[in-house]
JSON list of C-alpha atoms in Angstrom, two decimals:
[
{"chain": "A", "resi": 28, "resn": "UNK", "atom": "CA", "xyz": [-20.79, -5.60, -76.15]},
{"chain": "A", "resi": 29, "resn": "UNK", "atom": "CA", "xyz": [-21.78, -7.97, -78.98]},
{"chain": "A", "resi": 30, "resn": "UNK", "atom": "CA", "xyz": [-25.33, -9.02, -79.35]},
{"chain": "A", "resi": 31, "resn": "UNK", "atom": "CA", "xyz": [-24.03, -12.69, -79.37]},
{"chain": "A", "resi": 32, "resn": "UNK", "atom": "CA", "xyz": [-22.07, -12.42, -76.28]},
{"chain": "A", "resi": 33, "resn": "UNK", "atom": "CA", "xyz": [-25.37, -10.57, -74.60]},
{"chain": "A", "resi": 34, "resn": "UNK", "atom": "CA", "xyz": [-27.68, -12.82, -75.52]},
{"chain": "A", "resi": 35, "resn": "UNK", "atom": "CA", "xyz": [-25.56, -15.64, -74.20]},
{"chain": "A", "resi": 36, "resn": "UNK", "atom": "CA", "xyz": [-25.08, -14.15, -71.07]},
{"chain": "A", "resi": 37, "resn": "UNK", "atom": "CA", "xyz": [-28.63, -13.04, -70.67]},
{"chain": "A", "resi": 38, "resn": "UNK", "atom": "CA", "xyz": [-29.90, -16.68, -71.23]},
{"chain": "A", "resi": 39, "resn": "UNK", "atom": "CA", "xyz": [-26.80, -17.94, -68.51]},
{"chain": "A", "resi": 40, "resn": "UNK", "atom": "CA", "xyz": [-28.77, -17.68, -64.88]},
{"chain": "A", "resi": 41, "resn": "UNK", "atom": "CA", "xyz": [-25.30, -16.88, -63.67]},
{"chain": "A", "resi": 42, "resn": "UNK", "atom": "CA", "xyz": [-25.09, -13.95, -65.71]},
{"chain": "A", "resi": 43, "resn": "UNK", "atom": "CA", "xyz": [-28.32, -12.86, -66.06]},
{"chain": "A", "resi": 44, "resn": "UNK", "atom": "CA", "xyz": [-28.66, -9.97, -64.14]},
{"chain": "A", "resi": 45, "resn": "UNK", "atom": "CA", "xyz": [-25.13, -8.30, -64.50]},
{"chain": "A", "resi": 46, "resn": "UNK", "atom": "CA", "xyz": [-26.20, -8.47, -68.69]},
{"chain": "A", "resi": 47, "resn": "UNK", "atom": "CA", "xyz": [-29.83, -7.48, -67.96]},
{"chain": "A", "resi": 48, "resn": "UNK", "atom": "CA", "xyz": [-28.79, -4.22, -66.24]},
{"chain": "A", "resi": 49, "resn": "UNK", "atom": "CA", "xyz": [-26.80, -3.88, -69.34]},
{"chain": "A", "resi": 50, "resn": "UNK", "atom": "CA", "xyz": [-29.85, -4.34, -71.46]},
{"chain": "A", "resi": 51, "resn": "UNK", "atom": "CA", "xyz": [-32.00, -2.15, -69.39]},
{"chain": "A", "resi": 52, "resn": "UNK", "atom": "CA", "xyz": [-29.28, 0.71, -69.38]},
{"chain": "A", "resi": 53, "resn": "UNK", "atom": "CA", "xyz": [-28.88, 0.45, -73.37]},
{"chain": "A", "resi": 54, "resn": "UNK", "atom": "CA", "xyz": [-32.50, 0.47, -74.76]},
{"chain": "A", "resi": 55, "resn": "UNK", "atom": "CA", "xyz": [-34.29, 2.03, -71.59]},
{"chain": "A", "resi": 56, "resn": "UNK", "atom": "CA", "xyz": [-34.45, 5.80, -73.29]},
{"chain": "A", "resi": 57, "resn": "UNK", "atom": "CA", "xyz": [-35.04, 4.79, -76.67]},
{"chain": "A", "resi": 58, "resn": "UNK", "atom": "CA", "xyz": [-37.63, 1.93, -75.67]},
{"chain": "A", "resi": 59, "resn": "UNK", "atom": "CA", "xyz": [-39.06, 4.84, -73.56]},
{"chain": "A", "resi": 60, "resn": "UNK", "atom": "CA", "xyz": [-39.76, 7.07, -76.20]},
{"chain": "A", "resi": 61, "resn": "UNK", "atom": "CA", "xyz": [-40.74, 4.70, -78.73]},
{"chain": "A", "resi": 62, "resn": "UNK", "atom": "CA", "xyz": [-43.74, 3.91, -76.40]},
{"chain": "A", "resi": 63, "resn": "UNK", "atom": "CA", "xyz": [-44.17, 7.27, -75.31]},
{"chain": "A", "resi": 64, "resn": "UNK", "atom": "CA", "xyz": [-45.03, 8.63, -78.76]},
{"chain": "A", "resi": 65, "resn": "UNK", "atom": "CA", "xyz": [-47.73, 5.55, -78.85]},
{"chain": "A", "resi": 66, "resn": "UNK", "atom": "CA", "xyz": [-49.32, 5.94, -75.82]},
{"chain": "A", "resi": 67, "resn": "UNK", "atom": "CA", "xyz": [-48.38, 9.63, -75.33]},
{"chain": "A", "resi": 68, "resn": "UNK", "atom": "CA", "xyz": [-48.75, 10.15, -71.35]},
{"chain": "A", "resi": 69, "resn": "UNK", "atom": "CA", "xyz": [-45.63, 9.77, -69.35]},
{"chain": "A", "resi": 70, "resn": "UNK", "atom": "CA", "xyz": [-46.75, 7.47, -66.85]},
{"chain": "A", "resi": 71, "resn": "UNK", "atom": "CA", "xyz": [-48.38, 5.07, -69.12]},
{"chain": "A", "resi": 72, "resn": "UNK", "atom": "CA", "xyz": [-44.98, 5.19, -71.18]},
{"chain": "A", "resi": 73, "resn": "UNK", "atom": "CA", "xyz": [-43.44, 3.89, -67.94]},
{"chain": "A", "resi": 74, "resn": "UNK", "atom": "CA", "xyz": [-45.83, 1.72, -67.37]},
{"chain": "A", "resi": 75, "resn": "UNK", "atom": "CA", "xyz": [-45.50, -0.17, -70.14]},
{"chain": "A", "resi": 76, "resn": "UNK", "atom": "CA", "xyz": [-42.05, 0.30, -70.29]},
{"chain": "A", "resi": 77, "resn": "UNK", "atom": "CA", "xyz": [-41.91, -1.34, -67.41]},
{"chain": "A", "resi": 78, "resn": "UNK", "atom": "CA", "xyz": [-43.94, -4.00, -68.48]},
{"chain": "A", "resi": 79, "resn": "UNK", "atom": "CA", "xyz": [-41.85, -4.57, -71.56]},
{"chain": "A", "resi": 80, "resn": "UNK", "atom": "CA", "xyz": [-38.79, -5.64, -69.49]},
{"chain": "A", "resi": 81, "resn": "UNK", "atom": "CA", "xyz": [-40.23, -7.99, -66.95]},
{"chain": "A", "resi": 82, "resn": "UNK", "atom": "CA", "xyz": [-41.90, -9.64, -70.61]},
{"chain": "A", "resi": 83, "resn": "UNK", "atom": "CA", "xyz": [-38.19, -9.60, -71.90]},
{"chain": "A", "resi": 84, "resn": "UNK", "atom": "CA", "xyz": [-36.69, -10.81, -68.83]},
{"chain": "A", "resi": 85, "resn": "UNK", "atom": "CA", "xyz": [-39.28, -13.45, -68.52]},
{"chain": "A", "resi": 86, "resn": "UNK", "atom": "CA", "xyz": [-39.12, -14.68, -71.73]},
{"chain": "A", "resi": 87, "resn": "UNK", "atom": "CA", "xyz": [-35.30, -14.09, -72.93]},
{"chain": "A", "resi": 88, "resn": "UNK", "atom": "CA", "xyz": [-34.41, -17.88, -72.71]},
{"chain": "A", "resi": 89, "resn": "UNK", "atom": "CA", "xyz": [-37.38, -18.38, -75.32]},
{"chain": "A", "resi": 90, "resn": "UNK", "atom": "CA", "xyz": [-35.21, -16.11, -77.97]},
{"chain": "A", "resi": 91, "resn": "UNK", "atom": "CA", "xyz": [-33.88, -17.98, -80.38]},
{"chain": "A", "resi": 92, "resn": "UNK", "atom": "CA", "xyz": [-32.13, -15.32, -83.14]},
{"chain": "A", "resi": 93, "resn": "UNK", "atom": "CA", "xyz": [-34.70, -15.67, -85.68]},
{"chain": "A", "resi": 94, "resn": "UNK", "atom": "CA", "xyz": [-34.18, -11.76, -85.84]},
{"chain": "A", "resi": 95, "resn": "UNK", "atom": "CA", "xyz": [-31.55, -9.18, -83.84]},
{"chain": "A", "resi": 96, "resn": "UNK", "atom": "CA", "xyz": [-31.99, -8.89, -80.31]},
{"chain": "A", "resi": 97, "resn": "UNK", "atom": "CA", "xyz": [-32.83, -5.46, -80.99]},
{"chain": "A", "resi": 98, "resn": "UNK", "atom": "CA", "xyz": [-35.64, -5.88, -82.97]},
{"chain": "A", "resi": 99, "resn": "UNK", "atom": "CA", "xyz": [-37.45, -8.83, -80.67]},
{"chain": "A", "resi": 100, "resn": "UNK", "atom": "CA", "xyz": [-36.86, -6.08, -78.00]},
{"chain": "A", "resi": 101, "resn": "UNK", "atom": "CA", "xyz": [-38.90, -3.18, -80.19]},
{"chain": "A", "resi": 102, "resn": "UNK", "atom": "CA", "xyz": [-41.22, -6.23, -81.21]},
{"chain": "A", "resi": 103, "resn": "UNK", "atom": "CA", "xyz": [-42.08, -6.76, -77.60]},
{"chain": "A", "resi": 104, "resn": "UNK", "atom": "CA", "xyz": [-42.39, -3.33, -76.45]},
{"chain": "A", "resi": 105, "resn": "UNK", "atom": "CA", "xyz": [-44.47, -2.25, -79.44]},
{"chain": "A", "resi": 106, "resn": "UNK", "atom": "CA", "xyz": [-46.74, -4.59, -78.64]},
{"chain": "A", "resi": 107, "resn": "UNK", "atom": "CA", "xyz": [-47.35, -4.16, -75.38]},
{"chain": "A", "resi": 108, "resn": "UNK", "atom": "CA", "xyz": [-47.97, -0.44, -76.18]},
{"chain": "A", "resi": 109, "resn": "UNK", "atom": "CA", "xyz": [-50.39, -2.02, -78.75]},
{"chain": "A", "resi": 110, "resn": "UNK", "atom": "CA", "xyz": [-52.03, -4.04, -75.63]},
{"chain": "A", "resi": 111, "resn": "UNK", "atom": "CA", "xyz": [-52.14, -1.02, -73.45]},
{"chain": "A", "resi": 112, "resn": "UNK", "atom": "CA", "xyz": [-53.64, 0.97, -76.07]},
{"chain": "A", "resi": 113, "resn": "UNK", "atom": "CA", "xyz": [-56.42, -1.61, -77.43]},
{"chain": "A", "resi": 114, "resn": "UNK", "atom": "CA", "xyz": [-57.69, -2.46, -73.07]},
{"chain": "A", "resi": 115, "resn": "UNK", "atom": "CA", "xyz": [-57.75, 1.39, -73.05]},
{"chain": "A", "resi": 116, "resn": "UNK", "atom": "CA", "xyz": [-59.65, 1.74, -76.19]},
{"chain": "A", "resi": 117, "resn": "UNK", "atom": "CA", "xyz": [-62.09, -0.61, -75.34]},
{"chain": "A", "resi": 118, "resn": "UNK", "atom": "CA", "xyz": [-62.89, 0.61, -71.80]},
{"chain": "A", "resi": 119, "resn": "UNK", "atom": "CA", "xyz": [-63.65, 3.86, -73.99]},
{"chain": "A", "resi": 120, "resn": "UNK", "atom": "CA", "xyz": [-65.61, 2.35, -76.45]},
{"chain": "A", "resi": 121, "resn": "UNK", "atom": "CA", "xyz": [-63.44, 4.06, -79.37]},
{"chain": "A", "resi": 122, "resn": "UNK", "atom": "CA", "xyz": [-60.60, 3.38, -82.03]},
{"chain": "A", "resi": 123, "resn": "UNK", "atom": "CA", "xyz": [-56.99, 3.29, -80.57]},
{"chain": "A", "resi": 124, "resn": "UNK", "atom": "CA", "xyz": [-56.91, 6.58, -82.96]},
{"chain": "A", "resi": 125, "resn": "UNK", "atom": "CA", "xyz": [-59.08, 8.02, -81.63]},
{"chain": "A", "resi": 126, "resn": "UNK", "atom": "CA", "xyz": [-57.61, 7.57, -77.95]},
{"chain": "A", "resi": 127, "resn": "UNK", "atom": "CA", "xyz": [-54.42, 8.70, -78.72]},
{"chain": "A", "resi": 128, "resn": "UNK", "atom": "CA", "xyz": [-55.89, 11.66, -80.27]},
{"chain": "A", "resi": 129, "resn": "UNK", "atom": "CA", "xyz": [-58.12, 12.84, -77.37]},
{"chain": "A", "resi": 130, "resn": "UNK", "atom": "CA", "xyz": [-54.81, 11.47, -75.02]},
{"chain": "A", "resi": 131, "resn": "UNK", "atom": "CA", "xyz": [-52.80, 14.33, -77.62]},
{"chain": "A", "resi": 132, "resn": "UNK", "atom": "CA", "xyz": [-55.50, 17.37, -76.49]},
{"chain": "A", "resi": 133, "resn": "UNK", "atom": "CA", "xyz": [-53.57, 17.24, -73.52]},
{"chain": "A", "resi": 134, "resn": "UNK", "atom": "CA", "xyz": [-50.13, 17.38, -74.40]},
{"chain": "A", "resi": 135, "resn": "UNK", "atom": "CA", "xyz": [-49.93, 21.30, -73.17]},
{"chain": "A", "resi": 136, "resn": "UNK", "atom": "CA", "xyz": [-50.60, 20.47, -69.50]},
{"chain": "A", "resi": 137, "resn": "UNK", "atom": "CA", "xyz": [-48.24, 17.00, -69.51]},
{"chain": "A", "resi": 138, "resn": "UNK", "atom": "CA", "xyz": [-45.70, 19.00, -67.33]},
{"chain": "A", "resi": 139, "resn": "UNK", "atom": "CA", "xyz": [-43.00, 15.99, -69.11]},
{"chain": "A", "resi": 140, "resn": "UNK", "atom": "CA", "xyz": [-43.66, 17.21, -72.54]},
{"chain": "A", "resi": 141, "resn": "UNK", "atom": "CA", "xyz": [-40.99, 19.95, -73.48]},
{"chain": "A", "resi": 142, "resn": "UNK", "atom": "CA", "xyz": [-42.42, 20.85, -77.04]},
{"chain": "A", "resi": 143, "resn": "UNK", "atom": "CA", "xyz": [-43.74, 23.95, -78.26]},
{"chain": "A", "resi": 144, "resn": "UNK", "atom": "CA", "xyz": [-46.82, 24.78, -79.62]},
{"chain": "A", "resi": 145, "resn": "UNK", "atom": "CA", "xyz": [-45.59, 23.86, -83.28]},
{"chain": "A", "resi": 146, "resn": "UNK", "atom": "CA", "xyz": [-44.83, 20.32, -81.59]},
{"chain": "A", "resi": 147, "resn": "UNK", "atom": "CA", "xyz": [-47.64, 20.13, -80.00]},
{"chain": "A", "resi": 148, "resn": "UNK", "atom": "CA", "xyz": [-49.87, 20.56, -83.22]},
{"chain": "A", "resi": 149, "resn": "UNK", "atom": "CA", "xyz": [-47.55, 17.88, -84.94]},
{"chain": "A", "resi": 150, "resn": "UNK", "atom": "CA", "xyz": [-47.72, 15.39, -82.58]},
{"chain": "A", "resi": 151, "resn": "UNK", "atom": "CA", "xyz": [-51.86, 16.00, -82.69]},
{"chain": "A", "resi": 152, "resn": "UNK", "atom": "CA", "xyz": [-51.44, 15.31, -86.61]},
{"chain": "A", "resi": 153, "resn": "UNK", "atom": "CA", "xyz": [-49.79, 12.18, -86.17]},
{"chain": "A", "resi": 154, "resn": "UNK", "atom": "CA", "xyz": [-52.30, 10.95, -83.31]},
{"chain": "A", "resi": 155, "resn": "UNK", "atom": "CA", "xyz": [-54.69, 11.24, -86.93]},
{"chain": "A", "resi": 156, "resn": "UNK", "atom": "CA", "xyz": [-52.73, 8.85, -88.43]},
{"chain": "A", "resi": 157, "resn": "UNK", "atom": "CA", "xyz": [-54.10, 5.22, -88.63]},
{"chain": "A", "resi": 158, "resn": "UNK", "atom": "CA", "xyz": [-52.09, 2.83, -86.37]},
{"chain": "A", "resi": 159, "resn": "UNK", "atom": "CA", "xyz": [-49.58, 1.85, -88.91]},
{"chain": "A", "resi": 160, "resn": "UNK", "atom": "CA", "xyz": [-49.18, 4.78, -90.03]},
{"chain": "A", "resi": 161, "resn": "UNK", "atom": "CA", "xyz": [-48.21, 5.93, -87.09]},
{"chain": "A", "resi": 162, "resn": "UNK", "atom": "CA", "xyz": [-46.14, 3.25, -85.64]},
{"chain": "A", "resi": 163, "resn": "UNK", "atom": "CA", "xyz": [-43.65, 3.33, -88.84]},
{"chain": "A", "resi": 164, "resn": "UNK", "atom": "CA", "xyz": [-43.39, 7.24, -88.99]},
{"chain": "A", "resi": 165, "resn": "UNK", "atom": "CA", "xyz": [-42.10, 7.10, -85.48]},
{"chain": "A", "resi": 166, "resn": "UNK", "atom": "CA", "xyz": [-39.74, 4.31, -86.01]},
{"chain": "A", "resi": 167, "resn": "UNK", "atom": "CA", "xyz": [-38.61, 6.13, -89.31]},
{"chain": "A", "resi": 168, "resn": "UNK", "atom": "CA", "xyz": [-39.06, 9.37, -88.64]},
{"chain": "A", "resi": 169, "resn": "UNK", "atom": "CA", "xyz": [-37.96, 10.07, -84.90]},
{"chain": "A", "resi": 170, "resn": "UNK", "atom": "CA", "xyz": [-36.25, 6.93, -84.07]},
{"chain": "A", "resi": 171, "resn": "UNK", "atom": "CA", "xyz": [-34.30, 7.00, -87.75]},
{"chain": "A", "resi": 172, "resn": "UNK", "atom": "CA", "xyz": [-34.38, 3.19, -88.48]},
{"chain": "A", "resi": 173, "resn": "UNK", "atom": "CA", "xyz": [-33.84, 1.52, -90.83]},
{"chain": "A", "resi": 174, "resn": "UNK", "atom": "CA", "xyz": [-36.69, 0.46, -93.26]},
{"chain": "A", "resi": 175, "resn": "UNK", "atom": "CA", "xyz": [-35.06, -3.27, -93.19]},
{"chain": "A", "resi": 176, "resn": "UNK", "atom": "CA", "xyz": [-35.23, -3.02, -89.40]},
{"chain": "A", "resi": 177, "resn": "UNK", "atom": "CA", "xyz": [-38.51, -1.84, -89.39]},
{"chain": "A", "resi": 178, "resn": "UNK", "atom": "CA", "xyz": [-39.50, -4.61, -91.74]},
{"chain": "A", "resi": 179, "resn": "UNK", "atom": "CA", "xyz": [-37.92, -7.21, -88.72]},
{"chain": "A", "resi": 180, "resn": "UNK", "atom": "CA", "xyz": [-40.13, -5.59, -86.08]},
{"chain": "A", "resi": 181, "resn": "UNK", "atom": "CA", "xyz": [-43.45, -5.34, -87.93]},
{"chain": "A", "resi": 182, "resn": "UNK", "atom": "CA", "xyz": [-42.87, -8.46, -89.70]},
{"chain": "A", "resi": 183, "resn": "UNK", "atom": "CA", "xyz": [-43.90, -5.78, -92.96]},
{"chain": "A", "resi": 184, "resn": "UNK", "atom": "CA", "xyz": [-42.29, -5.91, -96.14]},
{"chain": "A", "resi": 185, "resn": "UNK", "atom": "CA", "xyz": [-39.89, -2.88, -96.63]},
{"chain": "A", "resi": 186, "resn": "UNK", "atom": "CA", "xyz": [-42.16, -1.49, -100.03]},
{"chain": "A", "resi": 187, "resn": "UNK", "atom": "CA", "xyz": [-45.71, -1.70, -97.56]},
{"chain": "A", "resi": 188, "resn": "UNK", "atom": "CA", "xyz": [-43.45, 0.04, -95.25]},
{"chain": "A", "resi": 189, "resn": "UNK", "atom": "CA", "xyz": [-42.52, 2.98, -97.52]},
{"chain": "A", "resi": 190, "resn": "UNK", "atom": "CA", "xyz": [-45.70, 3.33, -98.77]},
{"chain": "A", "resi": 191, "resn": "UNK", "atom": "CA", "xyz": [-47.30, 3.65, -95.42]},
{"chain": "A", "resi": 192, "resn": "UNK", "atom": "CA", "xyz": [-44.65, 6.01, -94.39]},
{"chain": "A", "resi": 193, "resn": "UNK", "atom": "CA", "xyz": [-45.12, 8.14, -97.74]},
{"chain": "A", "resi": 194, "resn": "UNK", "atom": "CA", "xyz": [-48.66, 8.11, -96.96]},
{"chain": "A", "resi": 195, "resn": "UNK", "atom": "CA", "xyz": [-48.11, 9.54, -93.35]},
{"chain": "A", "resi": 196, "resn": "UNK", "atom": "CA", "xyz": [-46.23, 11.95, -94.61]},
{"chain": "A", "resi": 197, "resn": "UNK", "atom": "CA", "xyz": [-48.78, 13.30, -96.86]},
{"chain": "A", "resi": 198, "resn": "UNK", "atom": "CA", "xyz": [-51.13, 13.25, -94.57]},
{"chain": "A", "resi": 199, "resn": "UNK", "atom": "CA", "xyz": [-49.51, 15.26, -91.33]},
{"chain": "A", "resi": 200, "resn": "UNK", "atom": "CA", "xyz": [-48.98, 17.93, -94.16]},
{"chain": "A", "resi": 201, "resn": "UNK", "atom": "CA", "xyz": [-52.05, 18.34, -95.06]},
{"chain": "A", "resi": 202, "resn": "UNK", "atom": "CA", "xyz": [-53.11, 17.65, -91.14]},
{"chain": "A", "resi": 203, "resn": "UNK", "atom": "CA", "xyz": [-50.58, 21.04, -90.58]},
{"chain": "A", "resi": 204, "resn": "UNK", "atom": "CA", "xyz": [-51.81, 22.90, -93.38]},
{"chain": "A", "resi": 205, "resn": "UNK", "atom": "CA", "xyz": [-55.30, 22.55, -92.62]},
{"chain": "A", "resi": 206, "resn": "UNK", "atom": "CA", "xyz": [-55.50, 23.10, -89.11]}
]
């Protein structure tokens, strides 16, 4: 289906539903695991995931095509990951780094997590990275877009985006090397 033709029939109340089940059953895995390698436990992945589509479905008449549908979709779930992460940050008193780095300690005994112990120790190097950081090696790195789409969700330019992904890069080597 064309984003045009979704978008119109997601903002029809006839429609709605039939093209939000669409919606849900096109971006629910990768939406999934874009928030699941921020906040890194299942359940708060589907949590927030969850959240994410009652914000879209609540607020899809409100989209107006400034960007692609796709990348108002990442937009909102990044940020509610963002949200999720920052409320439990603060009830911890420590940096959303640091949080997802403790939350990355217990990747071994997440009976969801299918990675080895080499996976486990990179996903504990990116959990180092600085928010950022982190957010566009995912997108890049995992997710393989686009440094122009990227750009659309973060509302980045593409060079800041490069650089910050060249600098994540350097530093999950030397993360690996080190440790």
């Amino acid at each position: 289906m064309e984003e045009k033709e979704l978008i119109t029939l997601l903002q029809d109340s006839k429609t709605r539903s039939k093209a939000f089940e669409f919606l849900v059953d096109t971006y629910q895995r990768k939406l999934y695991w874009h928030i699941r390698r921020m906040v890194i436990s299942h359940d708060d992945a589907d949590d927030v995931l969850q959240e994410t589509f009652i914000k879209i479905f609540r607020n899809i008449d409100k989209f107006r095509g400034e960007s692609s549908l796709f990348s108002w979709i990442y937009r909102i779930a990044t940020n509610q990951a963002l949200d999720f992460l920052k409320k439990k940050a603060n009830e911890r008193n420590c940096s959303i780094e640091d949080l997802q780095y403790s939350r990355s300690m217990y990747l071994e005994a997440d009976v969801y997590f299918e990675g080895d112990e080499i996976q486990i120790k990179f996903q504990k190097a990116i959990a180092t990275l600085p928010e950022k950081q982190q957010l566009v090696f995912n997108m890049k790195y995992f997710e393989e877009l686009k440094y122009e789409q990227i750009s659309e969700i973060l509302d980045t330019s593409v060079g800041a985006l490069k650089a910050s992904y060249h600098h994540a890069v350097q530093k999950i080597k030397n993360y690996l090397e080190t440790h």
